[in-house]
XYZ file of C-alpha atoms in Angstrom:
222
model
C 18.080 -43.584 -18.524
C 15.978 -40.869 -16.921
C 13.599 -41.750 -14.127
C 10.008 -40.853 -14.890
C 8.388 -38.368 -12.522
C 4.967 -39.038 -11.083
C 3.441 -35.562 -10.966
C 0.910 -36.700 -8.366
C 3.770 -36.817 -5.872
C 4.548 -33.160 -6.384
C 1.306 -31.384 -7.299
C -0.543 -29.536 -4.548
C -4.311 -29.678 -4.374
C -5.538 -26.335 -3.005
C -9.166 -26.696 -4.045
C -10.450 -27.266 -0.509
C -9.126 -23.956 0.848
C -12.146 -21.797 1.645
C -12.706 -18.289 2.976
C -16.007 -17.024 4.357
C -16.636 -13.304 3.816
C -18.866 -11.591 6.365
C -18.431 -7.850 5.739
C -21.161 -5.237 5.436
C -22.158 -3.754 2.047
C -19.873 -1.120 0.589
C -21.695 2.233 0.585
C -20.275 4.144 -2.348
C -22.839 6.969 -2.387
C -20.604 9.549 -0.689
C -17.693 8.987 -3.072
C -19.293 8.934 -6.552
C -17.143 11.844 -7.716
C -14.162 11.416 -5.392
C -12.716 7.886 -5.463
C -9.452 9.294 -4.141
C -11.202 10.194 -0.910
C -12.471 6.632 -0.518
C -8.927 5.413 -1.145
C -7.712 7.615 1.719
C -10.493 6.330 4.000
C -9.563 2.710 3.245
C -5.886 3.406 3.973
C -6.934 5.003 7.275
C -9.005 1.914 8.089
C -6.047 -0.382 7.368
C -3.772 1.701 9.603
C -6.344 1.905 12.391
C -6.810 -1.882 12.294
C -3.033 -2.209 12.712
C -2.696 -4.435 9.659
C 0.898 -5.473 8.858
C 2.492 -3.130 6.327
C -0.768 -1.400 5.346
C 1.121 0.656 2.741
C 2.525 -2.388 0.903
C 1.163 -2.632 -2.648
C 1.941 -4.687 -5.734
C 3.257 -2.511 -8.557
C 2.994 -4.087 -12.018
C 4.845 -2.691 -15.009
C 5.388 -3.791 -18.593
C 8.856 -5.310 -18.691
C 11.571 -4.434 -21.151
C 10.850 -7.874 -22.641
C 7.155 -6.871 -22.989
C 6.083 -9.327 -20.278
C 4.252 -8.065 -17.165
C 6.544 -7.592 -14.193
C 5.285 -7.265 -10.615
C 6.823 -6.549 -7.218
C 5.739 -5.274 -3.814
C 6.642 -1.670 -2.994
C 5.730 0.740 -0.192
C 3.470 3.726 -0.791
C 4.761 6.845 0.954
C 2.002 9.334 0.115
C -1.710 8.978 -0.601
C -3.079 11.923 -2.561
C -6.535 12.793 -3.854
C -5.626 11.609 -7.347
C -2.792 9.148 -6.876
C -0.005 7.521 -4.883
C 3.685 8.335 -4.447
C 6.405 5.679 -4.359
C 10.205 5.969 -4.280
C 12.849 3.900 -6.027
C 16.157 3.879 -7.866
C 15.400 5.352 -11.292
C 18.011 3.022 -12.821
C 16.425 -0.098 -11.310
C 14.449 -2.536 -13.437
C 11.157 -0.932 -12.430
C 12.557 2.548 -13.091
C 13.700 1.606 -16.592
C 10.355 -0.070 -17.273
C 8.418 3.009 -16.170
C 10.639 5.164 -18.370
C 9.709 2.983 -21.336
C 5.993 2.729 -20.500
C 4.711 4.821 -17.613
C 1.298 3.159 -17.458
C 1.248 0.818 -14.458
C -1.139 -1.312 -12.414
C -1.250 -1.200 -8.623
C -2.943 -3.884 -6.532
C -3.651 -3.604 -2.804
C -4.902 -6.475 -0.648
C -6.003 -6.014 2.952
C -7.011 -9.526 3.972
C -7.936 -8.437 7.499
C -10.585 -6.118 6.063
C -11.534 -8.426 3.174
C -10.741 -5.630 0.742
C -8.866 -5.295 -2.523
C -8.117 -2.259 -4.666
C -7.043 -2.403 -8.307
C -5.613 0.732 -9.886
C -4.493 1.757 -13.354
C -2.232 4.777 -13.208
C 0.223 6.939 -15.104
C 3.554 7.588 -13.350
C 5.596 10.782 -13.523
C 8.797 11.659 -11.672
C 8.398 14.164 -8.869
C 10.870 17.029 -8.512
C 14.380 16.450 -7.197
C 13.592 18.858 -4.353
C 10.649 16.696 -3.237
C 12.726 13.529 -3.487
C 15.623 15.084 -1.585
C 13.311 16.234 1.216
C 11.969 12.722 1.711
C 15.403 11.106 1.277
C 16.865 13.246 4.083
C 13.999 12.212 6.372
C 14.956 8.521 6.085
C 17.215 6.778 8.610
C 20.874 7.270 7.738
C 21.333 3.534 7.265
C 18.605 3.538 4.625
C 20.264 6.476 2.873
C 23.588 4.664 2.775
C 21.931 1.520 1.461
C 20.243 3.461 -1.349
C 23.542 5.028 -2.412
C 25.535 1.797 -2.089
C 23.064 -0.349 -4.002
C 22.846 -0.422 -7.771
C 19.335 -1.788 -7.527
C 18.537 -4.869 -9.618
C 22.170 -5.291 -10.735
C 24.064 -8.488 -9.979
C 26.394 -8.113 -6.999
C 28.340 -10.124 -4.435
C 27.350 -9.429 -0.836
C 30.965 -8.685 0.109
C 31.102 -5.977 -2.557
C 27.824 -4.434 -1.387
C 28.981 -4.543 2.234
C 32.287 -2.884 1.319
C 30.507 -0.047 -0.484
C 28.272 0.485 2.526
C 31.198 0.558 4.957
C 33.057 3.050 2.758
C 30.026 5.350 2.710
C 29.632 5.075 6.485
C 33.214 6.281 6.914
C 32.851 9.024 4.303
C 29.696 10.466 5.867
C 30.312 9.651 9.533
C 30.335 13.320 10.536
C 27.114 14.352 8.785
C 23.515 13.698 9.779
C 22.199 13.103 6.289
C 23.420 12.198 2.814
C 22.275 14.171 -0.230
C 19.749 12.401 -2.392
C 21.440 10.739 -5.392
C 20.271 11.971 -8.774
C 19.242 8.454 -9.777
C 16.930 8.011 -6.787
C 13.539 9.587 -6.272
C 9.795 9.464 -6.360
C 7.069 8.732 -8.858
C 3.601 10.182 -8.580
C 1.214 7.543 -9.924
C -1.951 9.378 -10.942
C -4.843 6.986 -11.348
C -7.327 6.999 -14.200
C -9.144 3.814 -13.177
C -9.675 2.420 -9.695
C -11.738 -0.519 -8.504
C -12.832 -1.139 -4.929
C -13.652 -4.737 -3.936
C -15.329 -5.624 -0.664
C -15.815 -9.269 0.332
C -19.443 -10.183 1.024
C -21.291 -13.346 2.154
C -21.964 -16.112 -0.371
C -19.437 -14.631 -2.826
C -21.832 -11.798 -3.699
C -18.963 -9.351 -3.370
C -19.229 -5.605 -3.909
C -17.153 -4.337 -6.850
C -17.238 -0.684 -7.890
C -15.070 0.635 -10.717
C -14.310 4.321 -11.279
C -12.997 5.335 -14.719
C -11.934 8.883 -15.538
C -13.218 10.483 -18.735
C -11.548 13.875 -19.129
C -12.188 15.374 -15.673
C -15.283 13.341 -14.854
C -15.368 10.055 -12.940
C -17.735 7.397 -14.266
C -18.924 4.785 -11.770
C -19.996 1.222 -12.569
C -20.942 -1.723 -10.399
C -19.282 -4.937 -11.627
C -20.368 -8.510 -11.134
C -18.206 -10.322 -8.563
């Protein structure tokens, strides 16, 4: 006979958690036609404020099972029209982007009371670009990228053995060549929303949507 479970013993009541927002209004007037510039300014603010991992973003893809799939990745370049990330092309996220290269990117900087939501289209960058960045990484990170078949099931002992074998193989070189299955994606955005926390939940939300080559700007209710 199964024991009945009293859900009250296990449920968590989070309704009393509160956050007061005290930031100044978001002045969007200088960026009506250049949301990418505002994106760069906000990244600079996050770095200047010494926020932890200011380049950490949530990348959401459409899974191979047609369900949304999200994970945190690190942005390595901020450009006027998009972001660049790097990964194993044969990883789950790589296969999902190959199937549907429209993605969502979410950035939260709690210390600045800011959030950015992006819709973007991802394209692989050139092998030469990927190789240049790959060779700039610490050698241990290079070895890890080559040893790991990202997202595939593995025993730690097997992964460790691969890594040790690569360390011996490349002990006399400064850098490994970039594997063909590893590289960057340039995620060019076609919609981007900037959210700034404001007192009394009257937050600032501005959404840029690209129509051909023109950015349309709307203010959204919080």
